[in-house]
Coordinates of C-alpha atoms in Angstrom, one line a residue:
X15 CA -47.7 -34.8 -71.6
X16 CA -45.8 -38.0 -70.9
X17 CA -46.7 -39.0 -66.9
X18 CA -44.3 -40.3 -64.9
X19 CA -44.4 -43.8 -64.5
X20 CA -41.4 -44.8 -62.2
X21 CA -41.1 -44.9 -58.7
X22 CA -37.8 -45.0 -56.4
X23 CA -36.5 -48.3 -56.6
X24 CA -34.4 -49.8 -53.7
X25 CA -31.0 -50.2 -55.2
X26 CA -31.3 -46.3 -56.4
X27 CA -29.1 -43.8 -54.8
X28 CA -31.2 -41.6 -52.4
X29 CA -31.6 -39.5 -49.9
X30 CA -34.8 -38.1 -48.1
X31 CA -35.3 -34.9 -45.7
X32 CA -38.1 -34.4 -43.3
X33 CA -39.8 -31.4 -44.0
X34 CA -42.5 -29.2 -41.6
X35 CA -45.5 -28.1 -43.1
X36 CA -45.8 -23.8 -42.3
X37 CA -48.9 -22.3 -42.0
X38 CA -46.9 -19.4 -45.1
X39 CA -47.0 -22.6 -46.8
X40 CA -51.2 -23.2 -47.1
X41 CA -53.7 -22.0 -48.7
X42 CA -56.9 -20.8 -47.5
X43 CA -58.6 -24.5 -47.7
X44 CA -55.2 -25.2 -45.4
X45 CA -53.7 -27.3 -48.1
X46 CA -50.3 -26.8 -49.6
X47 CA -50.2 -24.4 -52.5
X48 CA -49.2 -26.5 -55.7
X49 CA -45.9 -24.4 -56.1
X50 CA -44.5 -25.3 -52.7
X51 CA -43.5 -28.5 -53.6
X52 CA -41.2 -27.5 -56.0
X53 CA -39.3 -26.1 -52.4
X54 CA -39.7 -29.5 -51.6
X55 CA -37.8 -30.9 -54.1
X56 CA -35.6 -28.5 -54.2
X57 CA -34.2 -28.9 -50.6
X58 CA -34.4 -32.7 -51.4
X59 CA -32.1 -32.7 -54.2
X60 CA -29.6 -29.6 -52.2
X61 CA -29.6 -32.5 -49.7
X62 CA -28.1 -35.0 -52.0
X63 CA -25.5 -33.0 -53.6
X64 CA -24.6 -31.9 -49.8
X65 CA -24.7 -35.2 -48.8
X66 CA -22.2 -36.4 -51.4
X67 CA -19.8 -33.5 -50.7
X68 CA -20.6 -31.4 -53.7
X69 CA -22.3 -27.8 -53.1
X70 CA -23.3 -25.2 -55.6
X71 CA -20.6 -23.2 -54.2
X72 CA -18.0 -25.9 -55.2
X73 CA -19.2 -26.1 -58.6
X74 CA -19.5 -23.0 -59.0
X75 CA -15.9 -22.2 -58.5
X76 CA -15.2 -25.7 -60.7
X77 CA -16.6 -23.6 -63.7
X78 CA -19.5 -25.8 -63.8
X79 CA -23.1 -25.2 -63.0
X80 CA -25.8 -27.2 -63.5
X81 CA -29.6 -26.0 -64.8
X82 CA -32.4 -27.7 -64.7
X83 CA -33.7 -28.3 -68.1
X84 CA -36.5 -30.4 -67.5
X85 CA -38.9 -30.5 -64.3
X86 CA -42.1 -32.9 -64.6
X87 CA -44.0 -33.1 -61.1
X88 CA -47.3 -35.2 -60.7
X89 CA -49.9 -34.2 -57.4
X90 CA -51.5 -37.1 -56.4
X91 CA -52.8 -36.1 -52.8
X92 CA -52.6 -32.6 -50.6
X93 CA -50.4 -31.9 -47.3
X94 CA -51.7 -30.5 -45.0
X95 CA -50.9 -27.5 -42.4
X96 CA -49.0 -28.7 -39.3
X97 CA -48.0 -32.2 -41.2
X98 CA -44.3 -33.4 -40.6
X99 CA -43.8 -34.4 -44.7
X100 CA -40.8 -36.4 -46.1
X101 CA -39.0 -35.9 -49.7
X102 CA -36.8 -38.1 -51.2
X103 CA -34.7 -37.3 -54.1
X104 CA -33.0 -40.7 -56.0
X105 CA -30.6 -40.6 -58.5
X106 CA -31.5 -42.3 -61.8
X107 CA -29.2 -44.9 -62.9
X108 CA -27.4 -45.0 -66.6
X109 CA -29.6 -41.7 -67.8
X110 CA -26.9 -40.7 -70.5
X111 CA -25.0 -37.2 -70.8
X112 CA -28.0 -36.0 -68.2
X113 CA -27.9 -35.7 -64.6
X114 CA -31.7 -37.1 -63.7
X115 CA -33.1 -36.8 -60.2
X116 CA -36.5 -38.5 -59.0
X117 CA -38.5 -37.7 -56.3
X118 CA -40.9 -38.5 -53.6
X119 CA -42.5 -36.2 -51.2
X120 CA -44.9 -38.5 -48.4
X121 CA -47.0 -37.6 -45.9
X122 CA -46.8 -38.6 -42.4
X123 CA -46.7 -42.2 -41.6
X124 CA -48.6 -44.1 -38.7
X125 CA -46.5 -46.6 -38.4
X126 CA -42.7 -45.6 -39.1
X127 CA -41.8 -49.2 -40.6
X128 CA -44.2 -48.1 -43.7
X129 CA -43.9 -44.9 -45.8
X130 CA -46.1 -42.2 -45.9
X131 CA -48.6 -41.7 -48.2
X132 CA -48.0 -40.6 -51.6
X133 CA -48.4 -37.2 -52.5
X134 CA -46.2 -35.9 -55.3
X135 CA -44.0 -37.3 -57.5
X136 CA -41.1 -35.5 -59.5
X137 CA -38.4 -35.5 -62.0
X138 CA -35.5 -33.1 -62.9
X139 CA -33.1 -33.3 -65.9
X140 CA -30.2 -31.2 -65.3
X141 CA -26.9 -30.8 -68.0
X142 CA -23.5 -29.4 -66.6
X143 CA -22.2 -26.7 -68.6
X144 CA -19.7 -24.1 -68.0
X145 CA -20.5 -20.1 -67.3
X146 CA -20.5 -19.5 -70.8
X147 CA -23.1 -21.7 -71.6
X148 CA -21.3 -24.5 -73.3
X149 CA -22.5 -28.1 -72.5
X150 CA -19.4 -30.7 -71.2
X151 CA -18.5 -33.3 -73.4
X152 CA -17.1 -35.0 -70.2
X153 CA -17.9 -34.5 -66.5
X154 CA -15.9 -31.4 -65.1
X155 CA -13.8 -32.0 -62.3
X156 CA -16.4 -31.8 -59.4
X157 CA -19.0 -33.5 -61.3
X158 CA -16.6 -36.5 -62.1
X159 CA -15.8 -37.2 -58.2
X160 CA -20.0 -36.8 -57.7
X161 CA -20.6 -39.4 -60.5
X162 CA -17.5 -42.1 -58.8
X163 CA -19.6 -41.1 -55.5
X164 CA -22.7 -42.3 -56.7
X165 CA -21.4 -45.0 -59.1
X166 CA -19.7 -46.8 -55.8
X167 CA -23.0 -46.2 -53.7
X168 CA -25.1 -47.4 -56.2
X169 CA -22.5 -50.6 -56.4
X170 CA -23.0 -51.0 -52.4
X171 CA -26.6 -51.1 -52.6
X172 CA -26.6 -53.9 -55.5
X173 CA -24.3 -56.1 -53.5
X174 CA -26.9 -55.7 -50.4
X175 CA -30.0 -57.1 -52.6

């Protein structure tokens, strides 16, 4: 298996959620069972559709969904019970007829200037098809304004470096 070797660079898209740690979430060591981080994720990248005024719903009823195809996730340290955790979900730049989403999920941070440490790291290859099944040649209508949304936030954070 291929290992992810990117990280989210500064001029990507993003957006990050701050997530509690639940004691339904541990195991009995008190460490995170492996499959809740794909919750994680999940409400990571809910939060950047949301964020950029697309919902489910609203594709939905655009004739469009979009499945994930692809899901590659890396653990590279445990959260713990009671542990205030961050995931950030970036969009990444020029990845063709795909929609591909990266992601971080951090532990608590000491000093809020730095980021947490490291413990997962995630990607996601979605395609928009219609209910039928059929792939899009071009973006439907929802997907289109998305995709101007983050083309022109992505554009923003270029002129900034």
């Amino acid at each position: 298996m291929k290992r992810i070797k990117s990280r989210i660079e500064p001029h990507w898209d993003s957006v990050e959620v701050v997530l509690p740690v639940h004691f339904s979430e541990v195991d009995s060591m008190k460490l995170v069972w492996h499959g809740h981080y794909l919750r994680y994720v999940e409400s990571a990248r809910e939060a950047y559709f949301r964020d950029r005024g697309l919902s489910y719903q609203q594709m939905e009823d655009g004739d469009c969904i979009a499945p994930v195809v692809r899901l590659q996730i890396e653990y590279l340290a445990p959260a713990r019970m009671g542990q205030v955790i961050t995931a950030r979900c970036a969009h990444i730049p020029l990845t063709g007829p795909t929609f591909d989403l990266f992601y971080e999920v951090r532990g608590p941070s000491a000093d809020p200037q730095r980021p947490g440490k490291l413990l997962c790291i995630a990607e996601t290859v979605q395609v928009f098809i219609d209910r039928s099944g059929q792939p899009y040649l071009s973006p439907p209508p929802p997907v289109e304004a998305l995709f101007a949304d983050i083309h022109a936030r992505e554009l923003a954070l270029a002129e900034r470096r």
